[in-house]
PDB file of C-alpha atoms in Angstrom:
ATOM      1  CA  MET K   1      99.494-177.551 -69.009  1.00  0.00           C
ATOM      2  CA  PRO K   2     100.124-173.860 -69.390  1.00  0.00           C
ATOM      3  CA  LEU K   3      96.677-173.628 -69.567  1.00  0.00           C
ATOM      4  CA  ASN K   4      95.377-175.619 -65.965  1.00  0.00           C
ATOM      5  CA  SER K   5      98.125-173.623 -64.462  1.00  0.00           C
ATOM      6  CA  PHE K   6      96.744-170.314 -65.624  1.00  0.00           C
ATOM      7  CA  LEU K   7      93.349-171.606 -64.382  1.00  0.00           C
ATOM      8  CA  SER K   8      93.845-172.416 -61.331  1.00  0.00           C
ATOM      9  CA  LEU K   9      95.046-169.066 -60.547  1.00  0.00           C
ATOM     10  CA  LEU K  10      91.996-167.882 -61.438  1.00  0.00           C
ATOM     11  CA  HIS K  11      88.338-167.404 -59.514  1.00  0.00           C
ATOM     12  CA  GLU K  12      85.623-169.981 -61.028  1.00  0.00           C
ATOM     13  CA  VAL K  13      82.086-168.713 -61.731  1.00  0.00           C
ATOM     14  CA  HIS K  14      79.873-171.538 -60.623  1.00  0.00           C
ATOM     15  CA  ASP K  15      77.210-169.407 -58.840  1.00  0.00           C
ATOM     16  CA  THR K  16      76.384-166.301 -61.256  1.00  0.00           C
ATOM     17  CA  TYR K  17      74.783-164.055 -58.346  1.00  0.00           C
ATOM     18  CA  GLU K  18      77.929-164.879 -56.332  1.00  0.00           C
ATOM     19  CA  GLY K  19      79.702-164.170 -59.281  1.00  0.00           C
ATOM     20  CA  SER K  20      78.167-160.607 -59.952  1.00  0.00           C
ATOM     21  CA  LEU K  21      80.527-157.572 -58.845  1.00  0.00           C
ATOM     22  CA  THR K  22      78.905-153.976 -57.658  1.00  0.00           C
ATOM     23  CA  PRO K  23      80.384-150.998 -59.787  1.00  0.00           C
ATOM     24  CA  PRO K  24      81.606-148.659 -57.602  1.00  0.00           C
ATOM     25  CA  PRO K  25      81.057-144.640 -57.244  1.00  0.00           C
ATOM     26  CA  ARG K  26      82.443-143.302 -60.796  1.00  0.00           C
ATOM     27  CA  LEU K  27      84.758-141.206 -60.934  1.00  0.00           C
ATOM     28  CA  HIS K  28      85.439-140.824 -64.765  1.00  0.00           C
ATOM     29  CA  THR K  29      83.031-140.799 -67.576  1.00  0.00           C
ATOM     30  CA  GLY K  30      84.418-144.052 -68.899  1.00  0.00           C
ATOM     31  CA  HIS K  31      85.957-142.972 -72.185  1.00  0.00           C
ATOM     32  CA  THR K  32      89.078-141.391 -73.431  1.00  0.00           C
ATOM     33  CA  GLY K  33      88.949-140.108 -76.818  1.00  0.00           C
ATOM     34  CA  GLN K  34      86.503-140.347 -80.266  1.00  0.00           C
ATOM     35  CA  SER K  35      86.660-139.996 -83.616  1.00  0.00           C
ATOM     36  CA  PRO K  36      84.704-136.627 -84.069  1.00  0.00           C
ATOM     37  CA  THR K  37      84.712-137.327 -87.851  1.00  0.00           C
ATOM     38  CA  LEU K  38      82.832-140.433 -87.384  1.00  0.00           C
ATOM     39  CA  LEU K  39      80.212-139.136 -84.128  1.00  0.00           C
ATOM     40  CA  SER K  40      79.571-136.479 -87.043  1.00  0.00           C
ATOM     41  CA  SER K  41      78.489-138.405 -89.734  1.00  0.00           C
ATOM     42  CA  SER K  42      76.237-141.404 -90.888  1.00  0.00           C
ATOM     43  CA  ARG K  43      77.225-144.477 -92.047  1.00  0.00           C
ATOM     44  CA  SER K  44      76.315-146.297 -95.067  1.00  0.00           C
ATOM     45  CA  GLY K  45      72.365-146.624 -95.389  1.00  0.00           C
ATOM     46  CA  GLY K  46      71.624-143.378 -93.160  1.00  0.00           C
ATOM     47  CA  SER K  47      71.236-145.080 -89.795  1.00  0.00           C
ATOM     48  CA  GLY K  48      73.778-142.632 -88.168  1.00  0.00           C
ATOM     49  CA  GLU K  49      75.187-145.475 -86.027  1.00  0.00           C
ATOM     50  CA  THR K  50      78.157-144.294 -84.506  1.00  0.00           C
ATOM     51  CA  THR K  51      79.215-147.341 -82.693  1.00  0.00           C
ATOM     52  CA  GLY K  52      82.744-147.881 -82.701  1.00  0.00           C
ATOM     53  CA  ALA K  53      83.638-143.730 -82.892  1.00  0.00           C
ATOM     54  CA  VAL K  54      84.493-143.814 -78.854  1.00  0.00           C
ATOM     55  CA  LEU K  55      87.700-145.458 -77.496  1.00  0.00           C
ATOM     56  CA  TRP K  56      86.572-146.670 -74.116  1.00  0.00           C
ATOM     57  CA  LYS K  57      88.899-145.959 -71.110  1.00  0.00           C
ATOM     58  CA  VAL K  58      88.863-149.996 -70.394  1.00  0.00           C
ATOM     59  CA  THR K  59      90.723-150.608 -73.680  1.00  0.00           C
ATOM     60  CA  PRO K  60      93.562-148.738 -73.301  1.00  0.00           C
ATOM     61  CA  LEU K  61      94.203-150.512 -69.601  1.00  0.00           C
ATOM     62  CA  PHE K  62      93.940-153.710 -71.025  1.00  0.00           C
ATOM     63  CA  ALA K  63      96.174-152.979 -73.592  1.00  0.00           C
ATOM     64  CA  THR K  64      98.311-151.744 -70.807  1.00  0.00           C
ATOM     65  CA  TYR K  65      98.017-154.767 -68.694  1.00  0.00           C
ATOM     66  CA  LEU K  66      99.129-157.104 -71.109  1.00  0.00           C
ATOM     67  CA  SER K  67     101.915-155.387 -71.910  1.00  0.00           C
ATOM     68  CA  HIS K  68     102.835-155.933 -68.592  1.00  0.00           C
ATOM     69  CA  PRO K  69     105.208-158.451 -68.599  1.00  0.00           C
ATOM     70  CA  GLY K  70     103.975-160.410 -65.534  1.00  0.00           C
ATOM     71  CA  ASN K  71     100.416-160.144 -66.294  1.00  0.00           C
ATOM     72  CA  PRO K  72      99.428-164.313 -66.627  1.00  0.00           C
ATOM     73  CA  PHE K  73      97.934-164.689 -70.316  1.00  0.00           C
ATOM     74  CA  PHE K  74     101.827-164.923 -71.270  1.00  0.00           C
ATOM     75  CA  SER K  75     103.450-165.258 -68.122  1.00  0.00           C
ATOM     76  CA  HIS K  76     101.332-168.530 -68.103  1.00  0.00           C
ATOM     77  CA  GLY K  77     102.028-169.070 -71.777  1.00  0.00           C
ATOM     78  CA  VAL K  78      98.769-168.814 -72.750  1.00  0.00           C
ATOM     79  CA  LEU K  79      99.116-166.502 -74.760  1.00  0.00           C
ATOM     80  CA  SER K  80     102.679-165.858 -76.785  1.00  0.00           C
ATOM     81  CA  SER K  81     104.545-164.840 -79.500  1.00  0.00           C
ATOM     82  CA  ARG K  82     103.099-167.365 -81.763  1.00  0.00           C
ATOM     83  CA  SER K  83      99.594-166.859 -80.736  1.00  0.00           C
ATOM     84  CA  THR K  84      96.468-165.328 -82.885  1.00  0.00           C
ATOM     85  CA  VAL K  85      93.641-163.236 -81.519  1.00  0.00           C
ATOM     86  CA  LEU K  86      90.835-162.306 -82.983  1.00  0.00           C
ATOM     87  CA  GLU K  87      88.851-159.135 -81.680  1.00  0.00           C
ATOM     88  CA  LEU K  88      85.504-158.108 -81.780  1.00  0.00           C
ATOM     89  CA  GLY K  89      84.441-154.553 -81.340  1.00  0.00           C
ATOM     90  CA  CYS K  90      87.821-153.331 -81.875  1.00  0.00           C
ATOM     91  CA  GLY K  91      86.202-149.246 -82.869  1.00  0.00           C
ATOM     92  CA  VAL K  92      88.410-147.071 -85.026  1.00  0.00           C
ATOM     93  CA  ALA K  93      91.471-146.703 -82.465  1.00  0.00           C
ATOM     94  CA  GLY K  94      92.671-150.562 -82.817  1.00  0.00           C
ATOM     95  CA  VAL K  95      94.825-149.933 -79.512  1.00  0.00           C
ATOM     96  CA  LEU K  96      95.196-153.548 -78.882  1.00  0.00           C
ATOM     97  CA  GLY K  97      95.970-154.538 -82.400  1.00  0.00           C
ATOM     98  CA  LEU K  98      98.636-152.334 -82.275  1.00  0.00           C
ATOM     99  CA  THR K  99      99.780-153.070 -78.842  1.00  0.00           C
ATOM    100  CA  LEU K 100      99.258-157.293 -79.151  1.00  0.00           C
ATOM    101  CA  GLY K 101      99.988-157.384 -83.162  1.00  0.00           C
ATOM    102  CA  SER K 102     101.917-154.659 -84.630  1.00  0.00           C
ATOM    103  CA  SER K 103     104.320-155.112 -81.866  1.00  0.00           C
ATOM    104  CA  GLY K 104     104.957-158.262 -81.784  1.00  0.00           C
ATOM    105  CA  ARG K 105     103.710-159.510 -79.000  1.00  0.00           C
ATOM    106  CA  VAL K 106     101.876-162.134 -80.716  1.00  0.00           C
ATOM    107  CA  ARG K 107     101.551-163.431 -84.365  1.00  0.00           C
ATOM    108  CA  GLY K 108      98.419-162.093 -85.480  1.00  0.00           C
ATOM    109  CA  TYR K 109      95.819-160.565 -84.664  1.00  0.00           C
ATOM    110  CA  PHE K 110      92.560-159.949 -86.210  1.00  0.00           C
ATOM    111  CA  LEU K 111      90.570-156.230 -85.814  1.00  0.00           C
ATOM    112  CA  SER K 112      86.979-156.875 -86.492  1.00  0.00           C
ATOM    113  CA  ASP K 113      83.890-154.558 -86.530  1.00  0.00           C
ATOM    114  CA  GLN K 114      81.216-152.792 -88.474  1.00  0.00           C
ATOM    115  CA  GLU K 115      82.364-152.075 -92.505  1.00  0.00           C
ATOM    116  CA  TYR K 116      81.833-148.029 -91.505  1.00  0.00           C
ATOM    117  CA  VAL K 117      84.267-148.252 -89.153  1.00  0.00           C
ATOM    118  CA  LEU K 118      86.930-149.886 -90.827  1.00  0.00           C
ATOM    119  CA  LYS K 119      88.586-147.069 -92.815  1.00  0.00           C
ATOM    120  CA  LEU K 120      89.477-144.554 -89.957  1.00  0.00           C
ATOM    121  CA  LEU K 121      90.472-148.104 -88.006  1.00  0.00           C
ATOM    122  CA  ARG K 122      93.003-149.037 -91.202  1.00  0.00           C
ATOM    123  CA  ARG K 123      93.614-145.413 -90.931  1.00  0.00           C
ATOM    124  CA  ASN K 124      95.045-145.281 -87.140  1.00  0.00           C
ATOM    125  CA  LEU K 125      96.609-148.651 -88.291  1.00  0.00           C
ATOM    126  CA  GLU K 126      98.801-147.619 -91.239  1.00  0.00           C
ATOM    127  CA  GLU K 127      99.673-143.773 -89.136  1.00  0.00           C
ATOM    128  CA  ASN K 128     100.606-145.426 -85.484  1.00  0.00           C
ATOM    129  CA  THR K 129     102.428-148.522 -86.916  1.00  0.00           C
ATOM    130  CA  PRO K 130     106.076-148.238 -86.892  1.00  0.00           C
ATOM    131  CA  PRO K 131     107.778-149.275 -89.738  1.00  0.00           C
ATOM    132  CA  PRO K 132     109.651-153.066 -89.719  1.00  0.00           C
ATOM    133  CA  ALA K 133     113.512-152.376 -87.792  1.00  0.00           C
ATOM    134  CA  ALA K 134     116.126-153.205 -89.852  1.00  0.00           C
ATOM    135  CA  PRO K 135     118.510-156.167 -89.274  1.00  0.00           C
ATOM    136  CA  ARG K 136     121.652-155.734 -87.891  1.00  0.00           C
ATOM    137  CA  LYS K 137     124.566-156.029 -89.065  1.00  0.00           C
ATOM    138  CA  GLY K 138     125.639-159.514 -90.221  1.00  0.00           C
ATOM    139  CA  ARG K 139     121.968-160.687 -89.231  1.00  0.00           C
ATOM    140  CA  ALA K 140     119.065-161.708 -91.347  1.00  0.00           C
ATOM    141  CA  ARG K 141     115.486-160.099 -90.657  1.00  0.00           C
ATOM    142  CA  ALA K 142     113.521-161.825 -87.870  1.00  0.00           C
ATOM    143  CA  GLU K 143     110.926-164.642 -89.786  1.00  0.00           C
ATOM    144  CA  GLY K 144     107.515-164.608 -88.780  1.00  0.00           C
ATOM    145  CA  SER K 145     106.757-161.186 -87.994  1.00  0.00           C
ATOM    146  CA  ALA K 146     103.573-160.103 -86.734  1.00  0.00           C
ATOM    147  CA  MET K 147     100.217-159.914 -88.720  1.00  0.00           C
ATOM    148  CA  VAL K 148      97.764-157.224 -88.052  1.00  0.00           C
ATOM    149  CA  ARG K 149      94.487-157.797 -90.490  1.00  0.00           C
ATOM    150  CA  THR K 150      91.379-156.229 -90.241  1.00  0.00           C
ATOM    151  CA  LEU K 151      88.136-157.499 -91.479  1.00  0.00           C
ATOM    152  CA  ALA K 152      84.290-156.057 -91.543  1.00  0.00           C
ATOM    153  CA  LEU K 153      82.191-157.947 -89.101  1.00  0.00           C
ATOM    154  CA  ASP K 154      78.761-156.950 -87.074  1.00  0.00           C
ATOM    155  CA  TRP K 155      78.234-159.403 -84.844  1.00  0.00           C
ATOM    156  CA  GLU K 156      74.506-159.435 -84.678  1.00  0.00           C
ATOM    157  CA  LYS K 157      74.146-160.011 -88.012  1.00  0.00           C
ATOM    158  CA  ASP K 158      77.148-161.896 -89.792  1.00  0.00           C
ATOM    159  CA  ARG K 159      78.385-164.987 -88.791  1.00  0.00           C
ATOM    160  CA  ILE K 160      82.051-166.017 -88.186  1.00  0.00           C
ATOM    161  CA  THR K 161      83.246-168.636 -90.382  1.00  0.00           C
ATOM    162  CA  ARG K 162      86.405-170.371 -92.168  1.00  0.00           C
ATOM    163  CA  GLU K 163      84.246-169.261 -95.437  1.00  0.00           C
ATOM    164  CA  HIS K 164      85.263-166.153 -94.516  1.00  0.00           C
ATOM    165  CA  PRO K 165      88.707-165.047 -96.973  1.00  0.00           C
ATOM    166  CA  VAL K 166      90.479-163.727 -94.273  1.00  0.00           C
ATOM    167  CA  LEU K 167      89.892-167.043 -91.841  1.00  0.00           C
ATOM    168  CA  LYS K 168      89.921-169.310 -94.122  1.00  0.00           C
ATOM    169  CA  GLU K 169      93.869-169.951 -93.643  1.00  0.00           C
ATOM    170  CA  GLY K 170      92.787-172.625 -91.222  1.00  0.00           C
ATOM    171  CA  VAL K 171      94.582-171.205 -88.382  1.00  0.00           C
ATOM    172  CA  PRO K 172      93.459-171.869 -84.965  1.00  0.00           C
ATOM    173  CA  PHE K 173      93.060-168.801 -82.972  1.00  0.00           C
ATOM    174  CA  ASP K 174      94.194-168.675 -79.070  1.00  0.00           C
ATOM    175  CA  ALA K 175      92.069-166.094 -78.175  1.00  0.00           C
ATOM    176  CA  VAL K 176      88.692-164.253 -78.678  1.00  0.00           C
ATOM    177  CA  ILE K 177      89.151-160.594 -77.272  1.00  0.00           C
ATOM    178  CA  ALA K 178      86.474-158.220 -76.676  1.00  0.00           C
ATOM    179  CA  CYS K 179      86.605-154.975 -74.609  1.00  0.00           C
ATOM    180  CA  ASP K 180      83.438-153.086 -73.376  1.00  0.00           C
ATOM    181  CA  CYS K 181      81.105-154.135 -75.996  1.00  0.00           C
ATOM    182  CA  ILE K 182      78.209-154.501 -74.247  1.00  0.00           C
ATOM    183  CA  TYR K 183      76.438-151.738 -72.615  1.00  0.00           C
ATOM    184  CA  ASN K 184      72.679-152.700 -72.907  1.00  0.00           C
ATOM    185  CA  GLU K 185      70.788-155.684 -72.438  1.00  0.00           C
ATOM    186  CA  ALA K 186      69.299-155.681 -76.130  1.00  0.00           C
ATOM    187  CA  LEU K 187      73.087-156.784 -77.031  1.00  0.00           C
ATOM    188  CA  VAL K 188      73.888-159.495 -74.643  1.00  0.00           C
ATOM    189  CA  GLU K 189      72.355-162.259 -77.043  1.00  0.00           C
ATOM    190  CA  GLY K 190      73.944-161.643 -80.278  1.00  0.00           C
ATOM    191  CA  PHE K 191      77.229-161.163 -78.221  1.00  0.00           C
ATOM    192  CA  VAL K 192      77.425-164.259 -76.820  1.00  0.00           C
ATOM    193  CA  GLU K 193      76.483-166.136 -79.972  1.00  0.00           C
ATOM    194  CA  ALA K 194      79.385-164.472 -81.625  1.00  0.00           C
ATOM    195  CA  LEU K 195      81.698-165.445 -78.783  1.00  0.00           C
ATOM    196  CA  GLU K 196      80.267-168.899 -79.331  1.00  0.00           C
ATOM    197  CA  GLU K 197      80.440-169.852 -82.686  1.00  0.00           C
ATOM    198  CA  ALA K 198      83.835-167.800 -83.206  1.00  0.00           C
ATOM    199  CA  CYS K 199      85.319-170.776 -80.251  1.00  0.00           C
ATOM    200  CA  LEU K 200      84.201-173.165 -82.217  1.00  0.00           C
ATOM    201  CA  GLU K 201      84.821-172.255 -85.532  1.00  0.00           C
ATOM    202  CA  LEU K 202      88.748-170.793 -84.815  1.00  0.00           C
ATOM    203  CA  SER K 203      89.696-173.262 -82.471  1.00  0.00           C
ATOM    204  CA  ALA K 204      92.254-176.006 -83.146  1.00  0.00           C
ATOM    205  CA  ALA K 205      89.453-178.534 -83.188  1.00  0.00           C
ATOM    206  CA  SER K 206      87.906-176.902 -86.347  1.00  0.00           C
ATOM    207  CA  SER K 207      91.094-176.782 -88.100  1.00  0.00           C
ATOM    208  CA  PRO K 208      91.558-178.252 -90.938  1.00  0.00           C
ATOM    209  CA  SER K 209      95.175-178.800 -90.417  1.00  0.00           C
ATOM    210  CA  SER K 210      94.519-180.401 -86.551  1.00  0.00           C
ATOM    211  CA  PRO K 211      94.516-184.308 -85.997  1.00  0.00           C
ATOM    212  CA  GLY K 212      91.547-183.810 -83.566  1.00  0.00           C
ATOM    213  CA  ALA K 213      89.897-181.337 -85.675  1.00  0.00           C
ATOM    214  CA  ALA K 214      86.549-184.264 -86.659  1.00  0.00           C
ATOM    215  CA  ARG K 215      86.666-184.951 -83.000  1.00  0.00           C
ATOM    216  CA  GLY K 216      86.007-181.390 -82.025  1.00  0.00           C
ATOM    217  CA  ARG K 217      83.700-180.452 -84.518  1.00  0.00           C
ATOM    218  CA  GLU K 218      81.547-183.700 -83.675  1.00  0.00           C
ATOM    219  CA  GLY K 219      80.986-182.888 -80.303  1.00  0.00           C
ATOM    220  CA  GLY K 220      83.380-180.626 -78.610  1.00  0.00           C
ATOM    221  CA  SER K 221      85.168-183.421 -76.310  1.00  0.00           C
ATOM    222  CA  ALA K 222      88.313-182.123 -76.811  1.00  0.00           C
ATOM    223  CA  LEU K 223      87.598-179.175 -75.844  1.00  0.00           C
ATOM    224  CA  SER K 224      86.535-180.442 -72.938  1.00  0.00           C
ATOM    225  CA  LYS K 225      89.554-182.362 -72.162  1.00  0.00           C
ATOM    226  CA  GLU K 226      91.606-179.729 -72.525  1.00  0.00           C
ATOM    227  CA  ALA K 227      89.842-178.190 -69.772  1.00  0.00           C
ATOM    228  CA  GLY K 228      90.466-180.527 -67.863  1.00  0.00           C
ATOM    229  CA  GLY K 229      94.019-181.465 -68.929  1.00  0.00           C
ATOM    230  CA  GLU K 230      93.583-184.750 -70.825  1.00  0.00           C
ATOM    231  CA  GLY K 231      93.301-183.579 -74.153  1.00  0.00           C
ATOM    232  CA  LYS K 232      95.955-182.139 -76.827  1.00  0.00           C
ATOM    233  CA  THR K 233      93.852-179.412 -78.458  1.00  0.00           C
ATOM    234  CA  LYS K 234      93.823-175.655 -77.271  1.00  0.00           C
ATOM    235  CA  PRO K 235      90.725-174.253 -77.076  1.00  0.00           C
ATOM    236  CA  THR K 236      89.749-170.645 -78.516  1.00  0.00           C
ATOM    237  CA  LEU K 237      89.551-168.472 -75.020  1.00  0.00           C
ATOM    238  CA  ALA K 238      87.146-165.975 -75.155  1.00  0.00           C
ATOM    239  CA  ILE K 239      88.486-162.857 -73.166  1.00  0.00           C
ATOM    240  CA  ILE K 240      85.864-160.101 -72.075  1.00  0.00           C
ATOM    241  CA  ALA K 241      87.226-156.713 -70.759  1.00  0.00           C
ATOM    242  CA  GLN K 242      84.778-154.755 -69.044  1.00  0.00           C
ATOM    243  CA  GLU K 243      83.702-151.373 -66.975  1.00  0.00           C
ATOM    244  CA  LEU K 244      81.531-152.085 -64.006  1.00  0.00           C
ATOM    245  CA  ARG K 245      78.560-149.873 -64.752  1.00  0.00           C
ATOM    246  CA  SER K 246      75.107-151.429 -64.608  1.00  0.00           C
ATOM    247  CA  PRO K 247      74.328-154.322 -62.277  1.00  0.00           C
ATOM    248  CA  GLU K 248      71.637-155.955 -64.070  1.00  0.00           C
ATOM    249  CA  VAL K 249      73.491-155.532 -67.648  1.00  0.00           C
ATOM    250  CA  PHE K 250      76.436-156.935 -66.405  1.00  0.00           C
ATOM    251  CA  GLU K 251      74.313-159.712 -64.385  1.00  0.00           C
ATOM    252  CA  THR K 252      72.274-160.474 -68.054  1.00  0.00           C
ATOM    253  CA  TRP K 253      75.734-161.006 -69.955  1.00  0.00           C
ATOM    254  CA  LEU K 254      76.945-162.770 -66.705  1.00  0.00           C
ATOM    255  CA  VAL K 255      74.125-165.164 -66.452  1.00  0.00           C
ATOM    256  CA  ARG K 256      74.271-165.828 -70.620  1.00  0.00           C
ATOM    257  CA  PHE K 257      77.929-166.149 -70.785  1.00  0.00           C
ATOM    258  CA  HIS K 258      77.987-168.440 -68.045  1.00  0.00           C
ATOM    259  CA  LYS K 259      75.095-170.708 -69.834  1.00  0.00           C
ATOM    260  CA  SER K 260      77.787-171.707 -72.370  1.00  0.00           C
ATOM    261  CA  PHE K 261      81.234-171.015 -71.744  1.00  0.00           C
ATOM    262  CA  HIS K 262      83.150-172.341 -68.197  1.00  0.00           C
ATOM    263  CA  THR K 263      83.453-168.923 -66.612  1.00  0.00           C
ATOM    264  CA  TYR K 264      86.604-167.608 -64.679  1.00  0.00           C
ATOM    265  CA  ARG K 265      87.332-163.949 -63.868  1.00  0.00           C
ATOM    266  CA  ILE K 266      90.592-162.456 -63.251  1.00  0.00           C
ATOM    267  CA  PRO K 267      91.339-161.663 -59.407  1.00  0.00           C
ATOM    268  CA  ASP K 268      92.675-158.168 -58.231  1.00  0.00           C
ATOM    269  CA  SER K 269      95.208-160.509 -56.521  1.00  0.00           C
ATOM    270  CA  LEU K 270      96.055-160.722 -60.437  1.00  0.00           C
ATOM    271  CA  LEU K 271      95.476-157.290 -62.035  1.00  0.00           C
ATOM    272  CA  THR K 272      96.755-153.492 -61.493  1.00  0.00           C
ATOM    273  CA  PRO K 273      95.309-151.391 -59.170  1.00  0.00           C
ATOM    274  CA  GLU K 274      94.072-148.974 -62.740  1.00  0.00           C
ATOM    275  CA  ILE K 275      92.154-152.383 -63.915  1.00  0.00           C
ATOM    276  CA  ASN K 276      90.814-153.793 -61.130  1.00  0.00           C
ATOM    277  CA  SER K 277      86.980-154.395 -59.408  1.00  0.00           C
ATOM    278  CA  ALA K 278      87.706-151.137 -56.825  1.00  0.00           C
ATOM    279  CA  SER K 279      88.321-149.240 -59.877  1.00  0.00           C
ATOM    280  CA  GLY K 280      85.154-150.301 -61.803  1.00  0.00           C
ATOM    281  CA  TYR K 281      86.655-152.555 -64.432  1.00  0.00           C
ATOM    282  CA  CYS K 282      87.273-156.551 -64.185  1.00  0.00           C
ATOM    283  CA  ILE K 283      88.363-159.343 -66.772  1.00  0.00           C
ATOM    284  CA  HIS K 284      86.667-162.742 -67.477  1.00  0.00           C
ATOM    285  CA  VAL K 285      87.707-165.340 -69.250  1.00  0.00           C
ATOM    286  CA  GLY K 286      85.299-168.399 -71.028  1.00  0.00           C
ATOM    287  CA  ILE K 287      86.116-171.646 -71.895  1.00  0.00           C
ATOM    288  CA  LEU K 288      83.622-173.332 -74.540  1.00  0.00           C
ATOM    289  CA  ARG K 289      81.265-176.013 -72.900  1.00  0.00           C
ATOM    290  CA  ASP K 290      80.283-179.228 -74.876  1.00  0.00           C
ATOM    291  CA  SER K 291      79.084-177.996 -78.067  1.00  0.00           C
ATOM    292  CA  GLY K 292      77.033-180.988 -78.506  1.00  0.00           C
ATOM    293  CA  GLN K 293      75.295-179.289 -75.334  1.00  0.00           C
ATOM    294  CA  ILE K 294      75.149-176.089 -76.837  1.00  0.00           C
ATOM    295  CA  GLY K 295      73.740-176.728 -80.281  1.00  0.00           C
ATOM    296  CA  MET K 296      74.421-173.497 -81.263  1.00  0.00           C
ATOM    297  CA  LEU K 297      71.584-171.761 -79.103  1.00  0.00           C
ATOM    298  CA  GLY K 298      69.257-169.679 -81.368  1.00  0.00           C
ATOM    299  CA  ARG K 299      72.307-169.269 -83.758  1.00  0.00           C
ATOM    300  CA  GLY K 300      69.449-169.037 -86.978  1.00  0.00           C
ATOM    301  CA  GLY K 301      72.315-169.650 -89.411  1.00  0.00           C
ATOM    302  CA  ASP K 302      70.393-169.626 -92.563  1.00  0.00           C
ATOM    303  CA  GLN K 303      68.897-166.238 -91.092  1.00  0.00           C
ATOM    304  CA  LYS K 304      72.125-164.839 -91.050  1.00  0.00           C
ATOM    305  CA  ARG K 305      73.924-163.123 -93.287  1.00  0.00           C
ATOM    306  CA  PRO K 306      77.945-164.778 -94.987  1.00  0.00           C
ATOM    307  CA  LEU K 307      80.003-162.723 -93.518  1.00  0.00           C
ATOM    308  CA  CYS K 308      81.186-159.499 -95.075  1.00  0.00           C
ATOM    309  CA  THR K 309      84.412-159.424 -97.307  1.00  0.00           C
TER     310      THR K 309
END
């Protein structure tokens, strides 16, 4: 199976202490661009929040890495032109959506961030998305062109559910991607909970069109079987790219993430020099553990608002 061959290349994290990585001396500020308009304004509600206004360096580096034909996600069929992806905390630039979605590298790319980010995000997408290529003479226009969608999502407050009008189609998601979303310990719990919910709600096992839907919803056994190569249901992968800044924050995230996900790190041998641990970056992949064991940890479903539209 493509997933098994892919996982065999990775370093599985069994001990979170051994899995910790030490940041190298910083040679750069960590960000490569920003939105002066958003940085100088206050979001709706007057809190002055500017999360999403800065484009951190790991995002374009990760986009470049995924664009390389030899990267293991695509070369082993984990992601393909038939894949659908959700990104958490995409920011105003939407770099990955443009790289993977607008280019047709994947079938569908869903960019999510807080409501106040979306106006500039949509403008960036419009201004940087090339018009569809005209069909060559004698050939019909290619079918199944990529779809790039945006949705408002504050993963500290909102639920990720198929009831959302943007997600209700029931298409299974191959991956949930997040780049540099963890920069202090206070964000860790809500972030991992959002990943849990996304990987549970958006997987093939939970899709109404999936034959194994009921089985996957009841106990996540289909996801566990796929990780072991026995089942037919493909799990939704959590893919986390981040800059190594604070050892304390990274360890807090790794311990919490490992509690809910089978955790794998992309080894430096499969990374480019620009995005490996020596340069201060890392990429982890997670497969949701048995949902019965997770028990929707701390989710407090009724305490969260319905997902924004």
